CSV table of C-alpha atoms and ligand atoms in Angstrom, one decimal:
chain,number,residue,atom,x,y,z
F,633,MET,CA,150.1,1.6,-63.6
F,634,LYS,CA,147.8,2.4,-67.0
F,635,GLU,CA,150.4,0.1,-68.4
F,636,ILE,CA,149.8,-2.9,-66.2
F,637,PHE,CA,145.9,-2.3,-66.4
F,638,LEU,CA,146.4,-2.0,-70.1
F,639,LYS,CA,148.5,-5.5,-69.9
F,640,LEU,CA,145.9,-6.9,-67.8
F,641,PHE,CA,143.2,-5.9,-69.9
F,642,TYR,CA,144.6,-7.4,-73.6
F,643,THR,CA,145.7,-10.8,-71.5
F,644,LEU,CA,142.1,-11.0,-70.0
F,645,LEU,CA,140.7,-10.6,-73.4
F,646,ILE,CA,142.9,-12.8,-75.3
F,647,THR,CA,142.3,-15.4,-72.5
F,648,THR,CA,138.3,-15.1,-73.0
F,649,PHE,CA,138.8,-15.2,-77.1
F,650,ILE,CA,141.2,-18.5,-77.3
F,651,SER,CA,138.8,-20.1,-74.1
F,652,CYS,CA,135.8,-19.7,-76.2
F,653,PRO,CA,134.9,-22.8,-78.1
F,654,VAL,CA,135.2,-22.2,-82.1
F,655,SER,CA,132.1,-20.6,-82.9
F,656,ALA,CA,129.1,-22.3,-83.7
F,657,GLU,CA,127.1,-21.8,-87.1
F,658,GLU,CA,124.1,-19.2,-86.3
F,659,ASN,CA,121.6,-18.4,-88.9
F,660,LYS,CA,118.3,-16.4,-88.2
F,661,GLN,CA,116.1,-18.5,-90.4
F,662,ILE,CA,113.1,-19.9,-88.1
F,663,ILE,CA,113.1,-23.5,-88.5
F,664,LYS,CA,109.4,-25.2,-89.0
F,665,ARG,CA,109.9,-28.3,-90.8
F,666,LEU,CA,113.1,-30.3,-90.1
F,667,GLY,CA,113.5,-33.5,-92.3
F,668,PHE,CA,115.8,-36.2,-91.6
F,669,GLY,CA,116.7,-39.9,-93.0
F,670,SER,CA,119.5,-42.5,-93.3
F,671,CYS,CA,121.1,-45.5,-95.2
F,672,LEU,CA,121.2,-44.6,-99.1
F,673,GLU,CA,122.4,-47.5,-101.5
F,674,GLN,CA,123.4,-45.4,-104.6
F,675,TRP,CA,123.1,-48.9,-106.8
F,676,ASN,CA,119.1,-48.9,-105.4
F,677,PRO,CA,115.9,-47.0,-107.2
F,678,GLN,CA,115.8,-43.8,-104.9
F,679,GLU,CA,112.3,-43.1,-105.1
F,680,ILE,CA,112.1,-41.3,-102.0
F,681,TRP,CA,113.6,-38.4,-103.2
F,682,LYS,CA,110.3,-37.3,-104.7
F,683,PRO,CA,108.4,-37.5,-101.4
F,684,MET,CA,111.5,-35.7,-99.7
F,685,LEU,CA,111.5,-33.0,-102.1
F,686,SER,CA,107.8,-32.4,-102.1
F,687,SER,CA,107.6,-31.9,-98.2
F,688,LYS,CA,109.9,-28.9,-98.2
F,689,PRO,CA,111.8,-29.1,-95.0
F,690,ASP,CA,113.7,-25.6,-94.2
F,691,LEU,CA,116.5,-27.9,-92.7
F,692,PHE,CA,117.5,-31.7,-93.9
F,693,LEU,CA,119.8,-33.8,-91.8
F,694,TRP,CA,121.7,-36.8,-93.2
F,695,LEU,CA,122.4,-39.0,-90.5
F,696,GLY,CA,125.0,-41.3,-92.2
F,697,ASP,CA,125.1,-44.2,-94.4
F,698,ASN,CA,125.0,-41.3,-96.9
F,699,ILE,CA,127.0,-43.9,-99.3
F,700,TYR,CA,127.8,-47.3,-99.1
F,701,TYR,CA,131.2,-48.3,-99.9
F,702,ASP,CA,133.0,-50.1,-97.2
F,703,SER,CA,137.1,-49.5,-97.7
F,704,TYR,CA,140.2,-49.6,-95.6
F,705,ILE,CA,141.2,-46.9,-98.1
F,706,ALA,CA,139.0,-44.1,-97.3
F,707,GLU,CA,140.1,-42.2,-100.9
F,708,GLU,CA,137.5,-44.7,-103.1
F,709,LYS,CA,134.6,-43.7,-101.0
F,710,LYS,CA,135.5,-39.9,-103.3
F,711,TYR,CA,133.4,-41.5,-106.1
F,712,TYR,CA,130.5,-42.8,-104.6
F,713,TYR,CA,130.1,-39.4,-102.8
F,714,GLN,CA,130.0,-37.5,-106.0
F,715,LEU,CA,127.1,-39.8,-107.3
F,716,LEU,CA,125.1,-38.7,-104.5
F,717,THR,CA,125.9,-34.7,-104.6
F,718,ASN,CA,125.6,-34.9,-108.7
F,719,ARG,CA,122.4,-36.3,-108.4
F,720,LYS,CA,119.7,-33.7,-109.7
F,721,GLU,CA,117.9,-34.5,-106.6
F,722,TYR,CA,120.4,-34.2,-104.0
F,723,ILE,CA,120.8,-30.6,-105.8
F,724,GLU,CA,117.3,-29.8,-106.0
F,725,LEU,CA,116.6,-30.2,-102.1
F,726,LYS,CA,119.8,-28.4,-101.9
F,727,LYS,CA,118.2,-25.5,-103.0
F,728,ILE,CA,115.3,-25.9,-100.6
F,729,SER,CA,116.5,-27.0,-97.8
F,730,ARG,CA,119.7,-26.2,-95.6
F,731,MET,CA,121.6,-29.5,-95.1
F,732,LEU,CA,123.3,-30.8,-92.1
F,733,TYR,CA,125.8,-34.4,-92.1
F,734,THR,CA,127.1,-36.8,-90.3
F,735,TRP,CA,127.9,-40.2,-91.0
F,736,ASP,CA,127.6,-43.8,-89.6
F,737,ASP,CA,130.3,-47.0,-90.3
F,738,HIS,CA,129.3,-47.5,-94.5
F,739,ASP,CA,130.5,-43.9,-95.2
F,740,PHE,CA,133.2,-43.4,-92.2
F,741,GLY,CA,135.3,-46.8,-93.1
F,742,ILE,CA,133.3,-49.8,-92.9
F,743,ASN,CA,130.7,-52.1,-91.4
F,744,ASP,CA,130.0,-51.5,-87.9
F,745,SER,CA,133.9,-49.8,-87.6
F,746,GLY,CA,134.7,-47.3,-85.0
F,747,ALA,CA,138.2,-45.8,-83.6
F,748,GLU,CA,140.0,-48.6,-84.8
F,749,TYR,CA,139.5,-47.7,-88.4
F,750,GLU,CA,142.9,-46.5,-89.6
F,751,ASP,CA,142.6,-44.3,-92.4
F,752,LYS,CA,140.0,-42.2,-90.7
F,753,ILE,CA,141.9,-39.1,-90.3
F,754,ASN,CA,141.6,-39.0,-94.5
F,755,SER,CA,137.9,-39.9,-94.3
F,756,GLN,CA,136.5,-36.9,-92.3
F,757,LYS,CA,138.7,-34.8,-94.8
F,758,ILE,CA,136.8,-36.6,-97.8
F,759,PHE,CA,133.5,-36.2,-96.2
F,760,LEU,CA,134.0,-32.5,-95.0
F,761,GLU,CA,135.0,-32.0,-99.3
F,762,ALA,CA,132.2,-34.0,-100.4
F,763,PHE,CA,129.9,-32.3,-98.6
F,764,GLU,CA,131.6,-29.1,-99.4
F,765,GLU,CA,132.1,-28.2,-95.4
F,766,ASN,CA,132.3,-24.5,-94.7
F,767,LYS,CA,136.3,-23.7,-94.5
F,768,ASP,CA,135.7,-21.7,-90.8
F,769,SER,CA,134.0,-24.6,-89.7
F,770,PRO,CA,135.5,-26.4,-86.6
F,771,ARG,CA,135.1,-29.5,-88.3
F,772,TRP,CA,138.3,-28.9,-90.2
F,773,LYS,CA,140.1,-28.3,-87.1
F,774,ARG,CA,139.5,-30.8,-84.8
F,775,PRO,CA,139.6,-34.8,-85.2
F,776,GLY,CA,135.9,-36.1,-85.6
F,777,ILE,CA,132.7,-34.5,-87.3
F,778,TYR,CA,131.0,-33.7,-84.2
F,779,ASP,CA,129.5,-29.9,-84.5
F,780,SER,CA,126.7,-27.7,-83.4
F,781,TYR,CA,124.3,-25.7,-85.5
F,782,TYR,CA,121.8,-22.6,-84.4
F,783,PHE,CA,118.4,-21.7,-86.0
F,784,GLY,CA,115.8,-18.8,-85.2
F,785,LEU,CA,115.5,-16.2,-82.6
F,786,LYS,CA,115.0,-15.9,-79.1
F,787,GLY,CA,111.7,-17.9,-78.3
F,788,LYS,CA,112.3,-20.1,-81.4
F,789,ARG,CA,116.1,-21.2,-81.2
F,790,LEU,CA,116.9,-23.9,-82.6
F,791,GLN,CA,119.9,-25.9,-81.3
F,792,VAL,CA,121.3,-28.7,-83.9
F,793,ILE,CA,124.0,-31.0,-82.2
F,794,MET,CA,125.5,-33.5,-85.2
F,795,LEU,CA,127.1,-35.7,-82.8
F,796,ASP,CA,130.0,-38.1,-84.3
F,797,THR,CA,129.2,-41.9,-83.1
F,798,ARG,CA,132.3,-43.8,-85.3
F,799,TYR,CA,135.5,-41.7,-84.8
F,800,PHE,CA,136.1,-42.4,-80.9
F,801,ARG,CA,133.8,-45.5,-80.5
F,802,SER,CA,135.4,-48.2,-78.6
F,803,GLU,CA,135.9,-51.6,-80.3
F,804,LEU,CA,132.3,-54.0,-80.3
F,805,LYS,CA,132.4,-56.9,-78.0
F,806,ARG,CA,130.7,-59.8,-79.8
F,807,ASP,CA,129.7,-63.4,-78.6
F,808,TRP,CA,129.5,-66.5,-80.5
F,809,ARG,CA,125.5,-66.1,-81.5
F,810,LYS,CA,125.6,-64.7,-84.8
F,811,ILE,CA,122.2,-62.9,-86.5
F,812,PHE,CA,122.2,-63.0,-89.8
F,813,GLY,CA,125.3,-64.4,-90.0
F,814,ILE,CA,127.2,-61.5,-87.9
F,815,LYS,CA,128.2,-62.1,-84.5
F,816,ARG,CA,125.8,-60.4,-81.9
F,817,ASN,CA,126.5,-57.6,-79.8
F,818,VAL,CA,127.1,-57.6,-76.3
F,819,PRO,CA,127.3,-54.9,-73.8
F,820,ASN,CA,131.3,-53.7,-73.6
F,821,THR,CA,131.8,-53.0,-70.0
F,822,ASP,CA,135.4,-52.5,-69.8
F,823,PRO,CA,136.7,-49.4,-68.1
F,824,GLY,CA,137.1,-46.4,-70.6
F,825,ALA,CA,134.6,-48.3,-73.4
F,826,THR,CA,133.0,-45.3,-75.2
F,827,VAL,CA,130.8,-44.1,-77.8
F,828,LEU,CA,131.9,-40.4,-78.4
F,829,GLY,CA,135.7,-40.2,-76.6
F,830,GLU,CA,136.8,-37.8,-74.1
F,831,ALA,CA,136.5,-34.5,-75.8
F,832,GLN,CA,133.9,-35.2,-77.2
F,833,TRP,CA,131.7,-35.6,-73.9
F,834,LYS,CA,133.2,-32.0,-73.0
F,835,TRP,CA,132.2,-30.6,-76.1
F,836,LEU,CA,128.7,-32.1,-75.7
F,837,GLY,CA,128.4,-31.1,-71.9
F,838,GLU,CA,129.6,-27.1,-72.8
F,839,GLU,CA,126.9,-27.0,-76.0
F,840,LEU,CA,124.2,-28.4,-73.5
F,841,GLU,CA,124.9,-25.2,-71.3
F,842,LYS,CA,124.1,-22.5,-74.0
F,843,GLU,CA,120.9,-21.0,-74.7
F,844,ALA,CA,118.3,-23.4,-76.9
F,845,ASP,CA,114.3,-23.7,-77.0
F,846,LEU,CA,114.3,-26.8,-78.6
F,847,ARG,CA,117.4,-29.4,-78.7
F,848,ILE,CA,118.2,-31.7,-81.5
F,849,ILE,CA,120.9,-34.2,-80.9
F,850,VAL,CA,121.7,-36.1,-84.3
F,851,SER,CA,123.3,-39.8,-83.6
F,852,SER,CA,123.5,-42.4,-86.0
F,853,ILE,CA,123.1,-45.1,-83.8
F,854,GLN,CA,120.1,-45.8,-81.9
F,855,LEU,CA,120.0,-44.6,-77.9
F,856,VAL,CA,116.8,-45.5,-76.5
F,857,ASN,CA,116.1,-49.0,-78.2
F,858,ASP,CA,118.1,-51.7,-76.3
F,859,PHE,CA,116.0,-54.8,-77.3
F,860,HIS,CA,118.0,-55.6,-80.8
F,861,PRO,CA,121.6,-57.2,-80.9
F,862,PHE,CA,122.8,-54.8,-83.3
F,863,GLU,CA,124.6,-51.4,-82.4
F,864,LYS,CA,122.9,-49.3,-80.1
F,865,TRP,CA,124.3,-46.9,-77.2
F,866,GLY,CA,123.4,-50.0,-75.1
F,867,ASN,CA,126.7,-51.4,-76.3
F,868,PHE,CA,128.2,-48.9,-74.2
F,869,PRO,CA,125.7,-49.5,-71.3
F,870,ALA,CA,128.1,-46.7,-68.9
F,871,ASP,CA,128.4,-43.7,-72.4
F,872,LYS,CA,123.9,-44.6,-72.4
F,873,ARG,CA,123.9,-43.9,-68.6
F,874,LYS,CA,126.5,-40.7,-69.0
F,875,PHE,CA,124.3,-39.7,-71.8
F,876,PHE,CA,121.0,-39.1,-69.5
F,877,ASP,CA,122.7,-37.7,-66.8
F,878,LEU,CA,124.8,-35.5,-68.6
F,879,ILE,CA,121.1,-33.9,-69.6
F,880,ALA,CA,120.1,-34.2,-66.1
F,881,GLU,CA,123.0,-32.4,-64.8
F,882,LYS,CA,123.3,-29.5,-67.4
F,883,LYS,CA,119.6,-28.9,-66.7
F,884,ALA,CA,119.3,-28.6,-70.6
F,885,LYS,CA,115.3,-29.1,-71.6
F,886,ARG,CA,113.9,-30.1,-74.6
F,887,VAL,CA,116.1,-33.1,-76.2
F,888,ILE,CA,115.0,-34.8,-78.8
F,889,VAL,CA,117.7,-37.5,-80.2
F,890,LEU,CA,117.1,-38.4,-84.0
F,891,SER,CA,118.9,-41.5,-85.3
F,892,GLY,CA,119.1,-43.9,-88.2
F,893,ASP,CA,121.2,-47.1,-88.8
F,894,ARG,CA,118.3,-49.6,-88.2
F,895,HIS,CA,117.3,-49.7,-91.7
F,896,MET,CA,113.4,-49.3,-90.0
F,897,SER,CA,111.9,-46.8,-88.0
F,898,GLU,CA,110.3,-45.7,-85.2
F,899,LEU,CA,109.5,-43.1,-81.9
F,900,SER,CA,111.3,-44.8,-78.8
F,901,VAL,CA,110.9,-43.2,-76.0
F,902,GLU,CA,113.1,-43.0,-72.3
F,903,LYS,CA,111.3,-42.3,-69.2
F,904,GLU,CA,113.5,-44.4,-66.6
F,905,ASN,CA,115.5,-42.6,-64.5
F,906,THR,CA,116.0,-39.4,-66.8
F,907,PRO,CA,115.0,-36.0,-65.8
F,908,TYR,CA,111.9,-36.0,-68.2
F,909,PRO,CA,110.7,-38.3,-70.9
F,910,ILE,CA,113.6,-38.5,-73.9
F,911,TYR,CA,112.0,-39.2,-77.4
F,912,ASP,CA,114.1,-41.0,-79.9
F,913,PHE,CA,113.0,-40.9,-83.4
F,914,THR,CA,114.9,-43.3,-85.7
F,915,SER,CA,114.4,-43.1,-89.8
F,916,SER,CA,116.3,-45.9,-91.6
F,917,SER,CA,116.6,-46.7,-94.9
F,918,PHE,CA,115.7,-44.1,-97.7
F,919,ASN,CA,116.1,-46.8,-100.4
F,920,LYS,CA,117.5,-49.8,-98.4
F,921,PRO,CA,114.7,-52.0,-96.5
F,922,PHE,CA,115.3,-55.8,-95.0
F,923,LYS,CA,112.1,-56.3,-95.1
F,924,PHE,CA,112.7,-59.9,-94.7
F,925,ILE,CA,113.7,-58.5,-90.6
F,926,ASP,CA,110.9,-58.7,-88.3
F,927,PRO,CA,110.9,-55.6,-86.0
F,928,GLU,CA,111.5,-56.6,-82.7
F,929,VAL,CA,109.4,-56.3,-79.8
F,930,SER,CA,110.2,-52.9,-78.3
F,931,PRO,CA,108.4,-51.7,-74.9
F,932,LYS,CA,109.7,-48.5,-75.4
F,933,ARG,CA,108.2,-48.1,-79.2
F,934,ILE,CA,105.1,-45.5,-79.4
F,935,GLY,CA,103.2,-47.1,-82.7
F,936,LYS,CA,104.3,-49.3,-84.9
F,937,ALA,CA,108.0,-49.8,-86.9
F,938,ILE,CA,108.0,-49.1,-90.5
F,939,VAL,CA,110.4,-51.0,-92.6
F,940,GLU,CA,109.5,-49.5,-95.8
F,941,GLU,CA,111.7,-46.8,-97.6
F,942,ASN,CA,111.1,-43.8,-95.9
F,943,PHE,CA,112.6,-40.2,-94.3
F,944,GLY,CA,111.1,-38.8,-91.3
F,945,THR,CA,109.7,-35.2,-91.1
F,946,ILE,CA,109.4,-33.1,-87.5
F,947,ASP,CA,107.4,-30.4,-88.1
F,948,ILE,CA,107.8,-27.2,-85.2
F,949,ASN,CA,105.0,-25.3,-84.1
F,950,TRP,CA,106.4,-22.7,-82.6
F,951,GLU,CA,103.6,-20.1,-82.4
F,952,ASP,CA,100.9,-22.3,-80.5
F,953,LYS,CA,100.4,-21.0,-76.7
F,954,TYR,CA,101.7,-24.4,-75.9
F,955,PRO,CA,104.6,-25.2,-79.0
F,956,PHE,CA,104.1,-28.7,-79.9
F,957,ILE,CA,106.1,-30.8,-82.5
F,958,ASP,CA,105.0,-33.8,-85.2
F,959,PHE,CA,106.8,-36.7,-85.8
F,960,LYS,CA,106.3,-37.9,-88.7
F,961,ILE,CA,107.4,-41.1,-91.1
F,962,ILE,CA,106.7,-40.8,-94.9
F,963,SER,CA,107.0,-43.4,-97.4
F,964,LEU,CA,107.6,-44.1,-101.2
F,965,GLY,CA,104.7,-42.1,-102.8
F,966,GLY,CA,104.4,-39.8,-99.9
F,967,LYS,CA,102.0,-41.8,-97.8
F,968,GLN,CA,102.4,-41.1,-94.0
F,969,GLU,CA,103.5,-43.8,-92.4
F,970,PHE,CA,103.5,-42.7,-88.7
F,971,SER,CA,102.7,-39.6,-86.7
F,972,HIS,CA,103.0,-38.5,-83.1
F,973,ARG,CA,102.6,-35.2,-81.5
F,974,ILE,CA,104.3,-33.7,-78.2
F,975,LYS,CA,104.0,-31.0,-76.5
F,976,LEU,CA,106.9,-28.9,-75.8
F,977,LYS,CA,106.3,-28.2,-72.1
F,978,GLU,CA,106.3,-32.6,-71.8
F,979,ILE,CA,109.7,-32.8,-72.3
F,980,GLN,CA,111.2,-30.1,-69.9
K,1948,FE2,FE1,122.7,-48.1,-93.0
């Protein structure tokens, strides 16, 4: 009898252990300032480092296009990562801030690439090596570079979810109209057309069930703004809907989305058919501004769009009776281009 009981106990222990997702990083540090941005062109001047360093973020998120080297051979990207990670400002920032990374098209593969990029297995390995990914990280063990991280203690617990919007993304649909020489994207409504892919969706659902006082979901491409013909979740309307529905289904409070890619910055908010207002805070670019493109008119935008070189910050005031956060966009010389405050109780 005792033997059977013990056997049962061990089986239970082993199955519980195996079914547990690989543990995400836990860090007791309370995050008060988070910095983030995207689109760093290695051959352009990089004046943006100065204000980034002086803003001293506790955590800094790289949202993709961390280098620009489109190639069908991922190996060729190595050198360009080295140009970034050997820079003295990068080394300096790494001393100040815990840094987390995801990719966009130009570091993942080639312009606008997704699941069809043939050298993606190699590209993942090169990316993780370049940013010295911890050897225990689940990112070495599964396809795609999505992962989650936790900071702070109960009451001030920040969850950071880094999505991979490239590795599994179905092909873009395009029509004959061209915008700046590139065919414009149209919604892909094929059954099964996806941004995240099945495994990542399942994982995201499980992550949203975990406890957190604020959740930052990082997506390289924009979620909310649909009013432009470039890359966006809106190119995959079923997956975009699924994103909001999953937040509602999991009753996941206090979700904020960060995005890059656009070569302009803005704060957008979605209030229709969402459990609470979902903010999508975009910062792009560090140093590759498309100043000749006028930002589109977007009814979801709060305030103005910023086309100058910039990075974004989120200051979290955990101590207040009603904790609040400040969204800011900082440009060259430390100039504050944009600021907007919301209370956390508005997003639950
Ligand atoms: Fe970019």
